[in-house]
GROMACS .gro file of C-alpha atoms in nm:
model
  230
    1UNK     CA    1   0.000   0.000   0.000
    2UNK     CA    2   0.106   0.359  -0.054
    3UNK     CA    3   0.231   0.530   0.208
    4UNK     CA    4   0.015   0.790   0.322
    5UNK     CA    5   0.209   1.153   0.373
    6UNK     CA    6   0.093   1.339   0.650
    7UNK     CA    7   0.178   1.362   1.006
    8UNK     CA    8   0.067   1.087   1.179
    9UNK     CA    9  -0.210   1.144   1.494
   10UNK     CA   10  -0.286   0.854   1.662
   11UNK     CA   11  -0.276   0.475   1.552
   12UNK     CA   12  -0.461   0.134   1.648
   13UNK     CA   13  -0.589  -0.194   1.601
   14UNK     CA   14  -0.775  -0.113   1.250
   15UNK     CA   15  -0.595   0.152   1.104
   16UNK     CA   16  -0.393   0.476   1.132
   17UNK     CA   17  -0.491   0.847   1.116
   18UNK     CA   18  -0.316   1.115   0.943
   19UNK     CA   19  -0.339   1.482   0.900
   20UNK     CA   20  -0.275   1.605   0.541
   21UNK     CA   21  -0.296   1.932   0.359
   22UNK     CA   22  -0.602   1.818   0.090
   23UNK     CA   23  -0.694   2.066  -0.218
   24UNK     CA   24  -0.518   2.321   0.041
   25UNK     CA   25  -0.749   2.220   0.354
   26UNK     CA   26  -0.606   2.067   0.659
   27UNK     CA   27  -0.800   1.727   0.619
   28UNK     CA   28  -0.797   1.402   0.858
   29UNK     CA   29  -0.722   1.100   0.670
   30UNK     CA   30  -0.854   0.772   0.820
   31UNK     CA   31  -0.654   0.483   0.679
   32UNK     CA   32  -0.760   0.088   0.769
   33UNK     CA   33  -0.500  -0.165   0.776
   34UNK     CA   34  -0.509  -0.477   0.558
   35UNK     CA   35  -0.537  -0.766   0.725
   36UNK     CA   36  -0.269  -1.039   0.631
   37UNK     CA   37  -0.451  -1.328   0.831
   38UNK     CA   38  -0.711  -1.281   0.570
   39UNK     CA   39  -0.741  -1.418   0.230
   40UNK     CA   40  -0.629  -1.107   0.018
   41UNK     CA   41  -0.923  -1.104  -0.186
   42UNK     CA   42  -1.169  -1.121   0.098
   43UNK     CA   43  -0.993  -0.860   0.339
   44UNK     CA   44  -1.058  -0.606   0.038
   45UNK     CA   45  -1.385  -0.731   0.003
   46UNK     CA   46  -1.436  -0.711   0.376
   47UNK     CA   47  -1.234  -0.375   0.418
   48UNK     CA   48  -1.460  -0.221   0.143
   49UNK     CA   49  -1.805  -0.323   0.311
   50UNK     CA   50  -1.631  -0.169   0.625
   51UNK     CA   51  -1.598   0.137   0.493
   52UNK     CA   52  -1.916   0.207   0.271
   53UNK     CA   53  -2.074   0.128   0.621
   54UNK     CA   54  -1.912   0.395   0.771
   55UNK     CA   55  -1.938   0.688   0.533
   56UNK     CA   56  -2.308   0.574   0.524
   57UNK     CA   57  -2.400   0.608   0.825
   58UNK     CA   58  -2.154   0.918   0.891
   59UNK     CA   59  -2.435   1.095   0.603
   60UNK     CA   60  -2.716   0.945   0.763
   61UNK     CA   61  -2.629   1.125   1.093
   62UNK     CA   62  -2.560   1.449   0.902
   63UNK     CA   63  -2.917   1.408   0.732
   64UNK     CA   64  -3.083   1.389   1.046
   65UNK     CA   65  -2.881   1.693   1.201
   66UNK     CA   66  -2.588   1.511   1.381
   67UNK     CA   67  -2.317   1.691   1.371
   68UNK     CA   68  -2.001   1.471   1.240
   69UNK     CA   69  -1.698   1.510   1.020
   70UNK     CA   70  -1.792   1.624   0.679
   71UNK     CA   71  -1.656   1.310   0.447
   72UNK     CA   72  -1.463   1.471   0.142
   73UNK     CA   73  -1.321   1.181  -0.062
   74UNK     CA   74  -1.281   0.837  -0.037
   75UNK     CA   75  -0.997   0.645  -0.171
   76UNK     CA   76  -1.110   0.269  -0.159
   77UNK     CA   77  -0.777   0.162  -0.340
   78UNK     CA   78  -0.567   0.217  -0.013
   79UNK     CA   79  -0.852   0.241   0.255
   80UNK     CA   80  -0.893   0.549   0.326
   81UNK     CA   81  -1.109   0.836   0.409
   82UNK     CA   82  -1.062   1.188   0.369
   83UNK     CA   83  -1.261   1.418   0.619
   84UNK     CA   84  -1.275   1.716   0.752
   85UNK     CA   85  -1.009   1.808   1.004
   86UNK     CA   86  -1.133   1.955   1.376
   87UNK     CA   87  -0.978   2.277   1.452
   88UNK     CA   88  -0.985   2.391   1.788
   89UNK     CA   89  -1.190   2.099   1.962
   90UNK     CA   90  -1.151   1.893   2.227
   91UNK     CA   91  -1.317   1.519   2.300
   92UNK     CA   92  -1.572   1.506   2.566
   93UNK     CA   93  -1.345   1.334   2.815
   94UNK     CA   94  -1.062   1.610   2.822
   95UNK     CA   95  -1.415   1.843   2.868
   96UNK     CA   96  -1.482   1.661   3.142
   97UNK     CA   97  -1.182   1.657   3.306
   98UNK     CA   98  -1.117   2.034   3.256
   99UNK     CA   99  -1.444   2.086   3.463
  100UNK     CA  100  -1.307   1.778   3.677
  101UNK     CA  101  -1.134   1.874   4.038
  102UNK     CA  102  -0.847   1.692   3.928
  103UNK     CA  103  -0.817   1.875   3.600
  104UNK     CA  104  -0.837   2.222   3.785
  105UNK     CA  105  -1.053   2.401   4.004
  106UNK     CA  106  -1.430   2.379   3.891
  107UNK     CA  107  -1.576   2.728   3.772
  108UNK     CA  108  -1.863   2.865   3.895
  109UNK     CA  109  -2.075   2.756   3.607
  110UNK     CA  110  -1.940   2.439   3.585
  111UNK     CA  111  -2.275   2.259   3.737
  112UNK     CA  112  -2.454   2.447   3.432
  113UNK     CA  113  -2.227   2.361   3.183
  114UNK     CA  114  -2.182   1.987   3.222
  115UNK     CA  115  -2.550   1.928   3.254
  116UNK     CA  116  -2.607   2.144   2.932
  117UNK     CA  117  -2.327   1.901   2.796
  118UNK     CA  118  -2.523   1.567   2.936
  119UNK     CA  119  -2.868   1.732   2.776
  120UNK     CA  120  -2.645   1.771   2.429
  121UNK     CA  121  -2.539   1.392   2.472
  122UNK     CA  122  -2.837   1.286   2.514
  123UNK     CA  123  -3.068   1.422   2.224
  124UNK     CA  124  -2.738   1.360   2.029
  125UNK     CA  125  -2.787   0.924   2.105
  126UNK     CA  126  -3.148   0.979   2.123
  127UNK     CA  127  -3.153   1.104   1.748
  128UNK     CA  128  -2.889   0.874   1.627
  129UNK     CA  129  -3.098   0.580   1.751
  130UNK     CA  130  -3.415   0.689   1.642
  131UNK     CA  131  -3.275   0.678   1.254
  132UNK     CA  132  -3.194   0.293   1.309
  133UNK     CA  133  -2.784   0.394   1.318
  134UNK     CA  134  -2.593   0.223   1.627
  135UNK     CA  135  -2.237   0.380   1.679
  136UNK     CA  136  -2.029   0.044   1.787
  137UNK     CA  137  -1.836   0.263   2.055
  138UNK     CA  138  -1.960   0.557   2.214
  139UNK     CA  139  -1.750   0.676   2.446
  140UNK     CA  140  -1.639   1.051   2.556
  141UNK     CA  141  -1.328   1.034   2.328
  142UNK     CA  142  -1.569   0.964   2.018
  143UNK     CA  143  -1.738   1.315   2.130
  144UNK     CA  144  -1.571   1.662   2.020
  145UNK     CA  145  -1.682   1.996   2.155
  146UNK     CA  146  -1.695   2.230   1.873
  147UNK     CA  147  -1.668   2.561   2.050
  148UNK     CA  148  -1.906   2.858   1.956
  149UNK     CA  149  -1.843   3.237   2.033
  150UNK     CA  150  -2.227   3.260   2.177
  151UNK     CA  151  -2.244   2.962   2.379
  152UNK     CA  152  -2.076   2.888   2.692
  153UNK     CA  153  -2.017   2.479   2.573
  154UNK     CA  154  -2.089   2.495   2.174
  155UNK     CA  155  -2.230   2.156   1.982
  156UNK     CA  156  -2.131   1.828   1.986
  157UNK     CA  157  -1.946   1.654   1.690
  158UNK     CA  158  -1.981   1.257   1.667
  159UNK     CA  159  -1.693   1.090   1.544
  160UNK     CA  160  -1.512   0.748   1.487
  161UNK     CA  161  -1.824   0.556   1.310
  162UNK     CA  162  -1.512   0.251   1.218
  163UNK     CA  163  -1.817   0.005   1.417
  164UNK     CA  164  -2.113   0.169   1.299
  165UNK     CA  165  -2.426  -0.006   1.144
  166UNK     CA  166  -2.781   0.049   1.062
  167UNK     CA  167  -3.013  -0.167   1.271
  168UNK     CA  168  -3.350  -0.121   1.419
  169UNK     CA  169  -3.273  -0.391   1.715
  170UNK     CA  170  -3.335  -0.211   2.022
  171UNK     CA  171  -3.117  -0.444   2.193
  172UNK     CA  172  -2.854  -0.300   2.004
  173UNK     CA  173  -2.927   0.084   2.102
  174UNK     CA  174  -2.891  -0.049   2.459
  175UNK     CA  175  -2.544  -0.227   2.443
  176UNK     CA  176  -2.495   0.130   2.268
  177UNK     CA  177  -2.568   0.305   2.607
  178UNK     CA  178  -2.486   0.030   2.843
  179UNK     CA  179  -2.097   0.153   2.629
  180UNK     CA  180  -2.108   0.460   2.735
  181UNK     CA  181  -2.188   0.392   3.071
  182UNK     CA  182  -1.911   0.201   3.092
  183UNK     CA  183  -1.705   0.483   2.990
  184UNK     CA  184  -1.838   0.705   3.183
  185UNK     CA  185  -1.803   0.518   3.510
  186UNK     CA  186  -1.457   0.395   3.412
  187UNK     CA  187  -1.319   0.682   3.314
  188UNK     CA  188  -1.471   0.982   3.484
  189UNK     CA  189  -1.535   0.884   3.876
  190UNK     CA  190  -1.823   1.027   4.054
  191UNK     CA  191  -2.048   1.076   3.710
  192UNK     CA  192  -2.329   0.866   3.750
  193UNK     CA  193  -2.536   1.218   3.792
  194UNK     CA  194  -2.448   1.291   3.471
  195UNK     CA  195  -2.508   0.961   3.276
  196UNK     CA  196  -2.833   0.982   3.433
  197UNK     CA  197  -2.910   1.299   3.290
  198UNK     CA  198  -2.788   1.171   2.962
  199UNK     CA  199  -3.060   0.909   2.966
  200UNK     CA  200  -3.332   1.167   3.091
  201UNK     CA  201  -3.254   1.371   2.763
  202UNK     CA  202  -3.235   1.055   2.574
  203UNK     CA  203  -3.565   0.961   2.707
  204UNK     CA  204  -3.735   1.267   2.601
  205UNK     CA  205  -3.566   1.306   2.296
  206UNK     CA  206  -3.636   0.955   2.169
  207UNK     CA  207  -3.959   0.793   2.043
  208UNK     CA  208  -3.836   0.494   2.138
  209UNK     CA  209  -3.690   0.534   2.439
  210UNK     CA  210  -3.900   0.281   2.642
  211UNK     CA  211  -3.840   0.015   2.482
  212UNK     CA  212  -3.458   0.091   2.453
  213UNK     CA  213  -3.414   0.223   2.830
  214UNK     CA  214  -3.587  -0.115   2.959
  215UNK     CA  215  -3.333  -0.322   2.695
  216UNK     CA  216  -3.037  -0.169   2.888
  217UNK     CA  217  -3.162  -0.293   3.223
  218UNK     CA  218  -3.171  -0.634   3.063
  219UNK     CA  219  -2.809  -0.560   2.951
  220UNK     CA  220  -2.688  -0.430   3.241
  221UNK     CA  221  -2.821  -0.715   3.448
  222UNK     CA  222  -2.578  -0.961   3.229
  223UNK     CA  223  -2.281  -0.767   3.284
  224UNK     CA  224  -2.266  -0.802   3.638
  225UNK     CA  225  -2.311  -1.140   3.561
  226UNK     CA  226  -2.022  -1.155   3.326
  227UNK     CA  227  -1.824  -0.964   3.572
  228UNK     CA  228  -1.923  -1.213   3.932
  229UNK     CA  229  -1.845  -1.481   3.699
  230UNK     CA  230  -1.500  -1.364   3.572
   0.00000   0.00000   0.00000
């Protein structure tokens, strides 16, 4: 494969992401990896599926006003997508720990703020869910803050859709949540307030919150399971 030139930003398991200067933008490049366990002509096969998925549902999100990268090319001979590049954001979880006691001394409106951000979450889920798309791994690093001169926290940009699918199995919305509860308990202590008001948004933003909410008690219940049991 060619090699991609660009700085380098972060890599993992599935692939590598670069930032390039693309017709004279700075763009994020989102290369996968080939897989050499797999029959060559079935990891392209695989690797193309993979990402036709996730431009897909990336547009479906932006159709139904999520905010996520806007996709400007992508370059199925080497893997890669070419999307719009982030200036100035941060992920939800540095957010949180900026308004965190261990990340600095809390501000005044900090209370306001970080329910304002759970509300955002939230509707954000609630909407994604409600047009059939699952995320794969929602976490508060697959969250940006996109900051805004007339708003004390700005909007909310989904990213990282590598495990996205379309499917209108509400047992899958609730994994989806029971995720990012998981993230939110494991990585920012004390913020079970929080995720709590990110399921009271979801629930009002949601038709079929329910349905979903009383999934993820069902899924919760088998992950303490999993966890007594080892």
């Amino acid at each position: 494969m060619e090699t991609c030139e660009g700085v380098l930003v972060s890599q993992g398991a599935e692939g590598r992401i670069f930032l390039v200067n693309f017709l004279s933008r700075p763009t994020i490049v989102k290369e996968r990896f080939e897989k050499k366990y797999r029959h060559p002509a079935l990891d392209a096969k695989l690797t193309k599926q993979r990402i036709t998925t996730e431009v897909r549902c990336m547009a479906r999100c932006r159709k139904a006003g999520i905010e996520t990268p806007c996709v400007y090319f992508v370059d199925p001979r080497f893997n890669r997508i070419y999307m719009e590049y982030l200036a100035d954001c941060i992920t939800v979880k540095q957010f949180l720990y900026n308004h965190s006691q261990e990340g600095g001394p809390v501000e005044p409106t900090s209370d306001a703020v970080l329910s304002q951000l759970a509300h955002k979450l939230g509707l954000t889920i609630s909407k994604m869910h409600d047009n059939d798309i699952v995320h794969g791994d929602l976490t508060t690093s697959n969250f940006m803050v996109r900051p805004s001169p007339t708003e004390s926290l700005g909007s909310l940009v989904m990213i990282d859709f590598g495990l996205s699918y379309t499917s209108p199995v509400t047992e899958d919305k609730a994994v989806d949540l029971y995720v990012l509860e998981r993230a939110f308990i494991s990585t920012h202590p004390k913020s079970e307030h929080l995720f709590k008001e990110v399921l009271q948004a979801y629930s009002r933003g949601s038709r079929k919150a329910y349905a979903v909410l009383d999934k993820l008690s069902a899924v919760r219940q088998r992950g303490r399971k999993k966890s007594m049991i080892g």
